[in-house]
Each structure stands twice: as C-alpha cells, then as structure tokens.
Amino acid sequence: MPVLVGIIPIGTGWTLREEYPLVQSRCNYSVADVYTIAELVQDYHSNAPINRDVEYVFPLPPSAAVCSFKAVIDDKKVIKGVVKEKLEAKKAYEQAVAQGKTAGLLEQEHADVFRVSLGNIRPQTKISVHISFVSIIPHDGSSPQTLRITMPTAIAPRYGTAPTNIPWLRNNSQNRFELSVSVQMNKAVTSISSPSHPIGLTLGCHQRELTGEYEPSKAFVYLGDSAMLDKDIVIVISAQGMDTPRCSVERWLKSDGAEETTDAYALTLVPKFELPALPSQEYIFLVDRSGSMAGSRIKAVRAALQILLRSLPSRGTSFNIVSFGSNYTSLWPTSQAYSAESMEQASKHVDGFDANYGGTELRSAIEFAFNSRQDVKGGSTDKNDKMPTSVFVLTDGEAWDLDGIINSINQNCGKAKKDGSLLRTFTLGVGNQVSTAMCEGIARAGKGTAVFVAEGEKPDAKLMGLLKAARGGVIDDLAVDWVDSEDAKDDDDEFEVITSSKAGDYPEPSATSPPPQSQPPLSLFDESHVDTPAETGAEKAIVLLDPPPKIQQAPKSDKLPIPLYPGFRCSIFAIVKRGSNPGPHSANVKITGK
C-alpha cells in the first residue's frame, strides 16, 4: 500500500489525520539537456479546530539536491528556508514555536525521504509547501540516447525500521497530480513516452499548443486528465546526440565576489568501447521474493530471469539462483556449470516463483550470496585460480537498511579485490514504486550499474545491457585531470597549510623567568564575596580546518568509486580554484583508469 505524501498533526492518532486534506499537487520540471530543475508545490487546508504542529513527509529522487524551501500560509505569510547546521536549525525552530510563531524546518531523513515540520498552524488555514530541487537525469538503460525522469509521488512501505516516523496514510485514488515538463535538448527530440501514466505531448515548443516557430530541440509534456497520485511518474526522453560527451563550465570571478576565481565543471559521457570478455565468470541471481513483490512484480522477475538465463555466455560460465525474503534459499549449494541441462533445471525452478518469502532481509541475503561464491567455497589462495563473480539483484528495493547494505557490499567487494578477485553487483529495479536509492546504491557500492523496469515496460534491451557490462572487465580507479598542464603552470597556488602546534614549538621557561606571583590569603568568611554563576555544559570546540583543496570532485576523491561501462552514462562534477591569475578554461578533460 503506497504512503501518500502529506501533512499530518504531530503526535496524533488516525482520527485526526484527515484534518489536513491535500487540495492540489503540482510539479514543474525544466529539463536542460541532461540536467533538470523542478519545483514541487502541494496545497493543503487545515480543518483542525485548534492550533497544531504538523509534519510534511515527501519523497524526492535520490540524486536531487534541494535548493530552496518555503511554506506559504493563506497566500500571505511566507516562511523561507535558510540553510543552518542541523542542531542550530532545530533549536531555532523550537524557539520560534515556543514563542507562538508559525515556523518551518526541513530535514533529510533518508536518501530519498524528506520531512518538513510546521509549527503553530492555525485553524481554517491554507498551507502551500514549495520545494525546489536540481538533479542530473539518469540513464534509462535501454539506449545511450535515452534519459529517464522519475518523479516519486508516494513513499512505499519498506521492510525494517524507518529512520523517522513515517505517516502510513491510506491510499486515495482520487488524489490527482499535475506535472509539466519543459524540455530543451541540444539536438532534436526524437521521442518522449511514459510507461507509467498517460501523457500529453507537444513537440517544438514549451507550451501545450504550438503558437510560434517549430523548434525540434524543444518539447512540452503534461499528464493526462486520468492520471492519479498512486504510483511514481516516469518520463523517458530520447534525443539525438545524447551519447556525445559534454562538459559544462561556469566561472565565478574574484571581481564578482569570489574569494578566488573558481571554475565549476559538470562532465557527462556515455563510454563507447569494447572490453575483452572475461574468459570465465560466475553469475549469481539474487531474487527478491518478499511480500512486496506480489502480483505484476514477481511476474516481471520471472520473465526477466528467463531472458537472463538464456543469454549467459556459453563457455566458462557457472551460475546459481538465490531466493530471499525473511530467509533465503539457493537452487544449488554452489554454482553449477552452465549447460542445456542446468539451464533447463533453473528455468523450471523460476517458473514456480511466487512472492511468498515474507519480509525483505536484503543484507543477510547479499552476504549469503557473496559467501556462496566458488572463490570462497573453494578456499584457494592462488590469485590465478580466482574466478570473477557478478551478483544480479532483482528487487523493488523496499527496505530501510540502506547504510547497512551498502557497508556490507563495500566490505565484501573490497576484500575480494584485496584477495585478487573481482566481485561486482548489478541491479534490476522492478515495479512502479522502486526505491531508486537502494537499487542505485547496491550497484554503485558493488561497482556495477542499475536499470529499472516499470509495469508493462519491455526489459529486453536493458537486460542485455546489464549482461554486456558484466561480461567484460571493469575499468576501475578512474582519475580526472581537470586542468591542462600548461594551464596549471599559469595558476598561482596561494594556499599555505599551517600545521598544528607541537611540543617544542614554544620555548621552555628559562631560569631567569620571574617567579610566579604569590596568592593572597583566602578568607573562609568573606562578606564582600558575590556568587558568580559558573558556565556549565560542554564547551563547543573550535575546529581549525585546513583550507579546502584546489580541486573538489564528486564522486569524491581522485580515484572515482564508480567504473565505466560501455553504453552507460557516467557523470562527474568538480570545483577547481584557479588562483589569482587564471587563464582560459581548459580545452581538454583527461580521464585515466586501468
């Protein structure tokens, strides 16, 4: 049952949660090539008989960065968000509420769940919540020319302990959602579709009706009249030249207020190369059969597995299938050699799959799959005997234990690499309300990639892309040179790092130093004494930080934690300080790896 985003009174029961009905919900997207900025607006009306503190819980894409927040009360009073340190912001909010003021607080509770607290909302009040965010549009997986926009409209129930108090509201199919998407690509738009909802489409302009000159790089998308707020909205955009590398650069000059002239880079590329296929590899398919996979999801999983089983490399392949939910089971104790007989046995096994395994104990299932590898079971320490393993996770990702799962994958993949083996994870997200944060996190931690299939969407091309990525090796340990060597010579590096004080930094007292002054006698009954309140509580430490590095990069560090795979989009961002005498922008960005 989906959980509708919305406003609820704090600390109240089910009977009072209808006091803040959703009146209108809308989101406006502006797409510029592979980036988007969006504003989400939801209007509520307070039917409460008294002042209440309320909370607003909503989902956002995990790649989104919130850039503004405001709450408008009765179209008059505007509460604007200001970024502060977390504890400081919470304290300021509580003080304002205690003074009887209407106040707001925005917090990120999970990778894709945000919470807004609003204090002292009066009866018969209209509340409009505005959230603006920016994000990069992820790869669709079916073609290098396509992008996939996912607008989550509800938080699906997830297994485990939620990081915050999520209001489990009843699904109301009458909640409507208005969505408009203005598309501006570098080259002509070739197609726009939605596997989730009926949409309206106008090509050549940014409005419902073409009134001016037709521009092939523009389009306008809107939801059909029958669209309901009961599942995530997915828009797939295809345009010419989307597989061409592009790098956007913006410079902030010192003369415009910057401490130092700084360049901001946004690089996105779809690699085109052919890696030699691995001579042998073990494939483990980890299949989510928990209760949330019932219905069309488990049917889609069965179909996807049949395609995958029939598309594995004919030689040097071993495989196994692990089902999980509250517990886990495997088709065989260890992976078997790929043959017509073993494939047929696995195919019949998949035909009997149902969503009858209870909860979603994903972390223990992944660890079981890792420990069932032939490298682990065999126990050989010879690096020449190590066999690469790719674990394919087929799931809806509906579990809260994101950090625990990511940490487990990082540890196991890191240990495998240290032992001279290659261990990777790839993800197929299945369904209309997939946790993209979980699915993408699993793939990223395991240096694989993720694709998503909604209800009614054909998975064939996406599955072939996943298998192609897994069949080849991995280009890892990527490093990016954002500044040409000639440019670097022209830049002045003005940073000076001041080291912390150590013993010996200050002279020892000499023999000629004056003796300490003697203290006057202390009277035990000093009538002139006045009590001075002592300062209590822990004193806030003053932390002296080193100056920021000349180049700050995301994904962080000079060795990127993501690999490159043919046909899968990769995005890298950097802020480069150029010193006091900057030259022109670098003409080249060099990427190296092995």
PDB file of N, CA and C in Angstrom, residues 258-343:
ATOM      1  N   ALA A 258      33.914  36.331  -5.569  1.00  0.00           N
ATOM      2  CA  ALA A 258      34.520  35.065  -5.140  1.00  0.00           C
ATOM      3  C   ALA A 258      35.815  35.330  -4.373  1.00  0.00           C
ATOM      4  N   GLU A 259      36.104  34.490  -3.384  1.00  0.00           N
ATOM      5  CA  GLU A 259      37.382  34.609  -2.682  1.00  0.00           C
ATOM      6  C   GLU A 259      38.530  34.370  -3.646  1.00  0.00           C
ATOM      7  N   GLU A 260      38.329  33.411  -4.542  1.00  0.00           N
ATOM      8  CA  GLU A 260      39.280  33.134  -5.612  1.00  0.00           C
ATOM      9  C   GLU A 260      38.496  32.782  -6.864  1.00  0.00           C
ATOM     10  N   THR A 261      39.031  33.079  -8.006  1.00  0.00           N
ATOM     11  CA  THR A 261      38.379  32.691  -9.247  1.00  0.00           C
ATOM     12  C   THR A 261      38.246  31.176  -9.283  1.00  0.00           C
ATOM     13  N   THR A 262      37.029  30.712  -9.517  1.00  0.00           N
ATOM     14  CA  THR A 262      36.721  29.290  -9.411  1.00  0.00           C
ATOM     15  C   THR A 262      35.937  28.823 -10.634  1.00  0.00           C
ATOM     16  N   ASP A 263      36.303  27.651 -11.156  1.00  0.00           N
ATOM     17  CA  ASP A 263      35.571  27.024 -12.262  1.00  0.00           C
ATOM     18  C   ASP A 263      34.774  25.845 -11.728  1.00  0.00           C
ATOM     19  N   ALA A 264      33.510  25.761 -12.129  1.00  0.00           N
ATOM     20  CA  ALA A 264      32.659  24.620 -11.785  1.00  0.00           C
ATOM     21  C   ALA A 264      32.432  23.795 -13.053  1.00  0.00           C
ATOM     22  N   TYR A 265      32.762  22.512 -12.990  1.00  0.00           N
ATOM     23  CA  TYR A 265      32.656  21.612 -14.135  1.00  0.00           C
ATOM     24  C   TYR A 265      31.547  20.583 -13.910  1.00  0.00           C
ATOM     25  N   ALA A 266      30.810  20.286 -14.974  1.00  0.00           N
ATOM     26  CA  ALA A 266      29.840  19.185 -14.968  1.00  0.00           C
ATOM     27  C   ALA A 266      30.094  18.369 -16.223  1.00  0.00           C
ATOM     28  N   LEU A 267      30.657  17.193 -16.046  1.00  0.00           N
ATOM     29  CA  LEU A 267      31.028  16.324 -17.168  1.00  0.00           C
ATOM     30  C   LEU A 267      30.112  15.116 -17.203  1.00  0.00           C
ATOM     31  N   THR A 268      29.549  14.812 -18.368  1.00  0.00           N
ATOM     32  CA  THR A 268      28.756  13.597 -18.529  1.00  0.00           C
ATOM     33  C   THR A 268      29.125  12.954 -19.853  1.00  0.00           C
ATOM     34  N   LEU A 269      29.252  11.642 -19.839  1.00  0.00           N
ATOM     35  CA  LEU A 269      29.648  10.921 -21.044  1.00  0.00           C
ATOM     36  C   LEU A 269      29.054   9.531 -21.041  1.00  0.00           C
ATOM     37  N   VAL A 270      28.871   8.993 -22.249  1.00  0.00           N
ATOM     38  CA  VAL A 270      28.447   7.605 -22.433  1.00  0.00           C
ATOM     39  C   VAL A 270      29.597   6.892 -23.128  1.00  0.00           C
ATOM     40  N   PRO A 271      30.388   6.080 -22.402  1.00  0.00           N
ATOM     41  CA  PRO A 271      31.573   5.460 -22.998  1.00  0.00           C
ATOM     42  C   PRO A 271      31.222   4.577 -24.197  1.00  0.00           C
ATOM     43  N   LYS A 272      32.088   4.625 -25.183  1.00  0.00           N
ATOM     44  CA  LYS A 272      31.961   3.773 -26.370  1.00  0.00           C
ATOM     45  C   LYS A 272      33.270   3.015 -26.553  1.00  0.00           C
ATOM     46  N   PHE A 273      33.311   1.791 -26.108  1.00  0.00           N
ATOM     47  CA  PHE A 273      34.480   0.943 -26.302  1.00  0.00           C
ATOM     48  C   PHE A 273      34.049  -0.500 -26.101  1.00  0.00           C
ATOM     49  N   GLU A 274      34.889  -1.411 -26.467  1.00  0.00           N
ATOM     50  CA  GLU A 274      34.589  -2.828 -26.338  1.00  0.00           C
ATOM     51  C   GLU A 274      35.691  -3.477 -25.519  1.00  0.00           C
ATOM     52  N   LEU A 275      35.354  -3.878 -24.308  1.00  0.00           N
ATOM     53  CA  LEU A 275      36.324  -4.578 -23.477  1.00  0.00           C
ATOM     54  C   LEU A 275      36.344  -6.064 -23.824  1.00  0.00           C
ATOM     55  N   PRO A 276      37.492  -6.704 -23.760  1.00  0.00           N
ATOM     56  CA  PRO A 276      37.532  -8.149 -23.984  1.00  0.00           C
ATOM     57  C   PRO A 276      36.671  -8.867 -22.948  1.00  0.00           C
ATOM     58  N   ALA A 277      35.931  -9.862 -23.403  1.00  0.00           N
ATOM     59  CA  ALA A 277      35.084 -10.619 -22.486  1.00  0.00           C
ATOM     60  C   ALA A 277      35.948 -11.416 -21.511  1.00  0.00           C
ATOM     61  N   LEU A 278      35.482 -11.532 -20.269  1.00  0.00           N
ATOM     62  CA  LEU A 278      36.182 -12.340 -19.290  1.00  0.00           C
ATOM     63  C   LEU A 278      36.136 -13.802 -19.727  1.00  0.00           C
ATOM     64  N   PRO A 279      37.227 -14.529 -19.655  1.00  0.00           N
ATOM     65  CA  PRO A 279      37.232 -15.926 -20.126  1.00  0.00           C
ATOM     66  C   PRO A 279      36.315 -16.832 -19.313  1.00  0.00           C
ATOM     67  N   SER A 280      36.114 -16.507 -18.057  1.00  0.00           N
ATOM     68  CA  SER A 280      35.210 -17.304 -17.213  1.00  0.00           C
ATOM     69  C   SER A 280      34.617 -16.384 -16.154  1.00  0.00           C
ATOM     70  N   GLN A 281      33.413 -16.728 -15.692  1.00  0.00           N
ATOM     71  CA  GLN A 281      32.769 -15.912 -14.670  1.00  0.00           C
ATOM     72  C   GLN A 281      31.624 -16.690 -14.034  1.00  0.00           C
ATOM     73  N   GLU A 282      31.389 -16.373 -12.763  1.00  0.00           N
ATOM     74  CA  GLU A 282      30.283 -16.944 -12.015  1.00  0.00           C
ATOM     75  C   GLU A 282      29.172 -15.892 -11.909  1.00  0.00           C
ATOM     76  N   TYR A 283      27.934 -16.300 -12.206  1.00  0.00           N
ATOM     77  CA  TYR A 283      26.777 -15.411 -12.133  1.00  0.00           C
ATOM     78  C   TYR A 283      25.842 -15.919 -11.032  1.00  0.00           C
ATOM     79  N   ILE A 284      25.526 -15.050 -10.071  1.00  0.00           N
ATOM     80  CA  ILE A 284      24.584 -15.385  -9.014  1.00  0.00           C
ATOM     81  C   ILE A 284      23.398 -14.431  -9.113  1.00  0.00           C
ATOM     82  N   PHE A 285      22.207 -14.987  -9.295  1.00  0.00           N
ATOM     83  CA  PHE A 285      20.995 -14.180  -9.398  1.00  0.00           C
ATOM     84  C   PHE A 285      20.290 -14.182  -8.039  1.00  0.00           C
ATOM     85  N   LEU A 286      20.248 -13.009  -7.411  1.00  0.00           N
ATOM     86  CA  LEU A 286      19.656 -12.844  -6.093  1.00  0.00           C
ATOM     87  C   LEU A 286      18.262 -12.244  -6.281  1.00  0.00           C
ATOM     88  N   VAL A 287      17.228 -13.049  -6.007  1.00  0.00           N
ATOM     89  CA  VAL A 287      15.865 -12.705  -6.396  1.00  0.00           C
ATOM     90  C   VAL A 287      15.023 -12.387  -5.173  1.00  0.00           C
ATOM     91  N   ASP A 288      14.425 -11.202  -5.184  1.00  0.00           N
ATOM     92  CA  ASP A 288      13.543 -10.757  -4.108  1.00  0.00           C
ATOM     93  C   ASP A 288      12.179 -11.428  -4.280  1.00  0.00           C
ATOM     94  N   ARG A 289      11.812 -12.287  -3.297  1.00  0.00           N
ATOM     95  CA  ARG A 289      10.503 -12.946  -3.321  1.00  0.00           C
ATOM     96  C   ARG A 289       9.701 -12.591  -2.062  1.00  0.00           C
ATOM     97  N   SER A 290       9.960 -11.385  -1.535  1.00  0.00           N
ATOM     98  CA  SER A 290       9.224 -10.924  -0.356  1.00  0.00           C
ATOM     99  C   SER A 290       7.803 -10.543  -0.745  1.00  0.00           C
ATOM    100  N   GLY A 291       6.980 -10.255   0.266  1.00  0.00           N
ATOM    101  CA  GLY A 291       5.577  -9.972   0.021  1.00  0.00           C
ATOM    102  C   GLY A 291       5.343  -8.764  -0.868  1.00  0.00           C
ATOM    103  N   SER A 292       6.252  -7.769  -0.833  1.00  0.00           N
ATOM    104  CA  SER A 292       6.061  -6.566  -1.654  1.00  0.00           C
ATOM    105  C   SER A 292       6.224  -6.839  -3.148  1.00  0.00           C
ATOM    106  N   MET A 293       6.744  -8.012  -3.501  1.00  0.00           N
ATOM    107  CA  MET A 293       6.952  -8.360  -4.915  1.00  0.00           C
ATOM    108  C   MET A 293       5.744  -9.073  -5.515  1.00  0.00           C
ATOM    109  N   ALA A 294       4.648  -9.159  -4.795  1.00  0.00           N
ATOM    110  CA  ALA A 294       3.473  -9.894  -5.284  1.00  0.00           C
ATOM    111  C   ALA A 294       2.890  -9.237  -6.524  1.00  0.00           C
ATOM    112  N   GLY A 295       2.162 -10.056  -7.293  1.00  0.00           N
ATOM    113  CA  GLY A 295       1.449  -9.538  -8.455  1.00  0.00           C
ATOM    114  C   GLY A 295       2.343  -9.359  -9.661  1.00  0.00           C
ATOM    115  N   SER A 296       2.283  -8.180 -10.269  1.00  0.00           N
ATOM    116  CA  SER A 296       2.994  -7.931 -11.530  1.00  0.00           C
ATOM    117  C   SER A 296       4.508  -7.928 -11.347  1.00  0.00           C
ATOM    118  N   ARG A 297       4.987  -7.633 -10.127  1.00  0.00           N
ATOM    119  CA  ARG A 297       6.435  -7.558  -9.930  1.00  0.00           C
ATOM    120  C   ARG A 297       7.082  -8.934 -10.027  1.00  0.00           C
ATOM    121  N   ILE A 298       6.514  -9.922  -9.340  1.00  0.00           N
ATOM    122  CA  ILE A 298       7.118 -11.260  -9.409  1.00  0.00           C
ATOM    123  C   ILE A 298       6.956 -11.845 -10.801  1.00  0.00           C
ATOM    124  N   LYS A 299       5.880 -11.473 -11.487  1.00  0.00           N
ATOM    125  CA  LYS A 299       5.706 -11.911 -12.877  1.00  0.00           C
ATOM    126  C   LYS A 299       6.798 -11.318 -13.760  1.00  0.00           C
ATOM    127  N   ALA A 300       7.125 -10.045 -13.551  1.00  0.00           N
ATOM    128  CA  ALA A 300       8.186  -9.408 -14.319  1.00  0.00           C
ATOM    129  C   ALA A 300       9.545 -10.022 -14.002  1.00  0.00           C
ATOM    130  N   VAL A 301       9.754 -10.404 -12.737  1.00  0.00           N
ATOM    131  CA  VAL A 301      11.008 -11.042 -12.347  1.00  0.00           C
ATOM    132  C   VAL A 301      11.158 -12.385 -13.033  1.00  0.00           C
ATOM    133  N   ARG A 302      10.090 -13.165 -13.078  1.00  0.00           N
ATOM    134  CA  ARG A 302      10.157 -14.469 -13.755  1.00  0.00           C
ATOM    135  C   ARG A 302      10.531 -14.287 -15.223  1.00  0.00           C
ATOM    136  N   ALA A 303       9.899 -13.314 -15.886  1.00  0.00           N
ATOM    137  CA  ALA A 303      10.195 -13.083 -17.301  1.00  0.00           C
ATOM    138  C   ALA A 303      11.632 -12.619 -17.499  1.00  0.00           C
ATOM    139  N   ALA A 304      12.106 -11.728 -16.634  1.00  0.00           N
ATOM    140  CA  ALA A 304      13.478 -11.226 -16.755  1.00  0.00           C
ATOM    141  C   ALA A 304      14.497 -12.339 -16.538  1.00  0.00           C
ATOM    142  N   LEU A 305      14.251 -13.193 -15.549  1.00  0.00           N
ATOM    143  CA  LEU A 305      15.188 -14.292 -15.281  1.00  0.00           C
ATOM    144  C   LEU A 305      15.269 -15.263 -16.443  1.00  0.00           C
ATOM    145  N   GLN A 306      14.147 -15.538 -17.081  1.00  0.00           N
ATOM    146  CA  GLN A 306      14.175 -16.442 -18.236  1.00  0.00           C
ATOM    147  C   GLN A 306      15.036 -15.866 -19.354  1.00  0.00           C
ATOM    148  N   ILE A 307      14.956 -14.557 -19.548  1.00  0.00           N
ATOM    149  CA  ILE A 307      15.797 -13.919 -20.567  1.00  0.00           C
ATOM    150  C   ILE A 307      17.267 -13.996 -20.168  1.00  0.00           C
ATOM    151  N   LEU A 308      17.563 -13.698 -18.919  1.00  0.00           N
ATOM    152  CA  LEU A 308      18.942 -13.723 -18.454  1.00  0.00           C
ATOM    153  C   LEU A 308      19.544 -15.127 -18.535  1.00  0.00           C
ATOM    154  N   LEU A 309      18.789 -16.120 -18.134  1.00  0.00           N
ATOM    155  CA  LEU A 309      19.306 -17.494 -18.147  1.00  0.00           C
ATOM    156  C   LEU A 309      19.665 -17.959 -19.551  1.00  0.00           C
ATOM    157  N   ARG A 310      18.915 -17.496 -20.532  1.00  0.00           N
ATOM    158  CA  ARG A 310      19.162 -17.922 -21.914  1.00  0.00           C
ATOM    159  C   ARG A 310      20.172 -17.053 -22.641  1.00  0.00           C
ATOM    160  N   SER A 311      20.723 -16.060 -21.931  1.00  0.00           N
ATOM    161  CA  SER A 311      21.653 -15.127 -22.576  1.00  0.00           C
ATOM    162  C   SER A 311      23.042 -15.148 -21.958  1.00  0.00           C
ATOM    163  N   LEU A 312      23.312 -16.090 -21.072  1.00  0.00           N
ATOM    164  CA  LEU A 312      24.633 -16.171 -20.455  1.00  0.00           C
ATOM    165  C   LEU A 312      25.656 -16.697 -21.465  1.00  0.00           C
ATOM    166  N   PRO A 313      26.934 -16.341 -21.299  1.00  0.00           N
ATOM    167  CA  PRO A 313      27.976 -16.859 -22.194  1.00  0.00           C
ATOM    168  C   PRO A 313      28.004 -18.384 -22.185  1.00  0.00           C
ATOM    169  N   SER A 314      28.187 -18.972 -23.355  1.00  0.00           N
ATOM    170  CA  SER A 314      28.108 -20.438 -23.491  1.00  0.00           C
ATOM    171  C   SER A 314      29.266 -21.143 -22.807  1.00  0.00           C
ATOM    172  N   ARG A 315      30.430 -20.502 -22.765  1.00  0.00           N
ATOM    173  CA  ARG A 315      31.626 -21.168 -22.233  1.00  0.00           C
ATOM    174  C   ARG A 315      32.151 -20.428 -21.003  1.00  0.00           C
ATOM    175  N   GLY A 316      32.742 -21.196 -20.106  1.00  0.00           N
ATOM    176  CA  GLY A 316      33.385 -20.618 -18.928  1.00  0.00           C
ATOM    177  C   GLY A 316      32.417 -20.003 -17.935  1.00  0.00           C
ATOM    178  N   THR A 317      31.151 -20.453 -17.938  1.00  0.00           N
ATOM    179  CA  THR A 317      30.123 -19.848 -17.100  1.00  0.00           C
ATOM    180  C   THR A 317      29.603 -20.837 -16.067  1.00  0.00           C
ATOM    181  N   SER A 318      29.477 -20.383 -14.848  1.00  0.00           N
ATOM    182  CA  SER A 318      28.753 -21.123 -13.815  1.00  0.00           C
ATOM    183  C   SER A 318      27.727 -20.164 -13.215  1.00  0.00           C
ATOM    184  N   PHE A 319      26.656 -20.714 -12.648  1.00  0.00           N
ATOM    185  CA  PHE A 319      25.600 -19.838 -12.159  1.00  0.00           C
ATOM    186  C   PHE A 319      24.802 -20.502 -11.047  1.00  0.00           C
ATOM    187  N   ASN A 320      24.054 -19.670 -10.318  1.00  0.00           N
ATOM    188  CA  ASN A 320      23.178 -20.141  -9.261  1.00  0.00           C
ATOM    189  C   ASN A 320      22.073 -19.109  -9.064  1.00  0.00           C
ATOM    190  N   ILE A 321      20.983 -19.522  -8.436  1.00  0.00           N
ATOM    191  CA  ILE A 321      19.857 -18.637  -8.153  1.00  0.00           C
ATOM    192  C   ILE A 321      19.572 -18.697  -6.654  1.00  0.00           C
ATOM    193  N   VAL A 322      19.554 -17.524  -6.017  1.00  0.00           N
ATOM    194  CA  VAL A 322      19.260 -17.408  -4.579  1.00  0.00           C
ATOM    195  C   VAL A 322      17.968 -16.615  -4.420  1.00  0.00           C
ATOM    196  N   SER A 323      16.989 -17.197  -3.747  1.00  0.00           N
ATOM    197  CA  SER A 323      15.734 -16.500  -3.438  1.00  0.00           C
ATOM    198  C   SER A 323      15.803 -15.991  -2.006  1.00  0.00           C
ATOM    199  N   PHE A 324      15.223 -14.804  -1.765  1.00  0.00           N
ATOM    200  CA  PHE A 324      15.277 -14.277  -0.401  1.00  0.00           C
ATOM    201  C   PHE A 324      14.005 -13.513  -0.059  1.00  0.00           C
ATOM    202  N   GLY A 325      13.802 -13.414   1.241  1.00  0.00           N
ATOM    203  CA  GLY A 325      12.718 -12.649   1.848  1.00  0.00           C
ATOM    204  C   GLY A 325      13.093 -12.529   3.313  1.00  0.00           C
ATOM    205  N   SER A 326      12.295 -13.135   4.194  1.00  0.00           N
ATOM    206  CA  SER A 326      12.689 -13.201   5.600  1.00  0.00           C
ATOM    207  C   SER A 326      13.841 -14.178   5.792  1.00  0.00           C
ATOM    208  N   ASN A 327      13.961 -15.142   4.901  1.00  0.00           N
ATOM    209  CA  ASN A 327      15.079 -16.068   4.881  1.00  0.00           C
ATOM    210  C   ASN A 327      15.582 -16.169   3.444  1.00  0.00           C
ATOM    211  N   TYR A 328      16.458 -17.117   3.180  1.00  0.00           N
ATOM    212  CA  TYR A 328      16.995 -17.272   1.820  1.00  0.00           C
ATOM    213  C   TYR A 328      17.243 -18.743   1.544  1.00  0.00           C
ATOM    214  N   THR A 329      17.103 -19.104   0.272  1.00  0.00           N
ATOM    215  CA  THR A 329      17.390 -20.456  -0.206  1.00  0.00           C
ATOM    216  C   THR A 329      18.082 -20.340  -1.554  1.00  0.00           C
ATOM    217  N   SER A 330      18.819 -21.378  -1.925  1.00  0.00           N
ATOM    218  CA  SER A 330      19.504 -21.377  -3.218  1.00  0.00           C
ATOM    219  C   SER A 330      19.102 -22.611  -4.009  1.00  0.00           C
ATOM    220  N   LEU A 331      19.139 -22.486  -5.317  1.00  0.00           N
ATOM    221  CA  LEU A 331      18.802 -23.618  -6.183  1.00  0.00           C
ATOM    222  C   LEU A 331      19.773 -24.767  -5.963  1.00  0.00           C
ATOM    223  N   TRP A 332      21.056 -24.477  -5.889  1.00  0.00           N
ATOM    224  CA  TRP A 332      22.091 -25.481  -5.625  1.00  0.00           C
ATOM    225  C   TRP A 332      22.978 -24.997  -4.481  1.00  0.00           C
ATOM    226  N   PRO A 333      23.650 -25.898  -3.773  1.00  0.00           N
ATOM    227  CA  PRO A 333      24.567 -25.470  -2.697  1.00  0.00           C
ATOM    228  C   PRO A 333      25.678 -24.559  -3.203  1.00  0.00           C
ATOM    229  N   THR A 334      26.178 -24.841  -4.406  1.00  0.00           N
ATOM    230  CA  THR A 334      27.178 -23.991  -5.057  1.00  0.00           C
ATOM    231  C   THR A 334      26.803 -23.846  -6.525  1.00  0.00           C
ATOM    232  N   SER A 335      27.385 -22.881  -7.181  1.00  0.00           N
ATOM    233  CA  SER A 335      27.082 -22.641  -8.589  1.00  0.00           C
ATOM    234  C   SER A 335      27.447 -23.847  -9.441  1.00  0.00           C
ATOM    235  N   GLN A 336      26.627 -24.065 -10.476  1.00  0.00           N
ATOM    236  CA  GLN A 336      26.828 -25.185 -11.392  1.00  0.00           C
ATOM    237  C   GLN A 336      27.284 -24.683 -12.754  1.00  0.00           C
ATOM    238  N   ALA A 337      27.990 -25.561 -13.476  1.00  0.00           N
ATOM    239  CA  ALA A 337      28.426 -25.210 -14.829  1.00  0.00           C
ATOM    240  C   ALA A 337      27.205 -24.962 -15.716  1.00  0.00           C
ATOM    241  N   TYR A 338      27.299 -23.990 -16.568  1.00  0.00           N
ATOM    242  CA  TYR A 338      26.193 -23.612 -17.459  1.00  0.00           C
ATOM    243  C   TYR A 338      26.118 -24.595 -18.617  1.00  0.00           C
ATOM    244  N   SER A 339      24.977 -25.241 -18.727  1.00  0.00           N
ATOM    245  CA  SER A 339      24.759 -26.215 -19.798  1.00  0.00           C
ATOM    246  C   SER A 339      23.273 -26.234 -20.117  1.00  0.00           C
ATOM    247  N   ALA A 340      22.906 -26.977 -21.164  1.00  0.00           N
ATOM    248  CA  ALA A 340      21.489 -27.069 -21.528  1.00  0.00           C
ATOM    249  C   ALA A 340      20.687 -27.688 -20.389  1.00  0.00           C
ATOM    250  N   GLU A 341      21.274 -28.698 -19.719  1.00  0.00           N
ATOM    251  CA  GLU A 341      20.571 -29.378 -18.638  1.00  0.00           C
ATOM    252  C   GLU A 341      20.403 -28.472 -17.421  1.00  0.00           C
ATOM    253  N   SER A 342      21.476 -27.779 -16.995  1.00  0.00           N
ATOM    254  CA  SER A 342      21.379 -26.923 -15.815  1.00  0.00           C
ATOM    255  C   SER A 342      20.484 -25.714 -16.094  1.00  0.00           C
ATOM    256  N   MET A 343      20.527 -25.210 -17.322  1.00  0.00           N
ATOM    257  CA  MET A 343      19.666 -24.081 -17.664  1.00  0.00           C
ATOM    258  C   MET A 343      18.202 -24.492 -17.640  1.00  0.00           C
TER     259      MET A 343
END
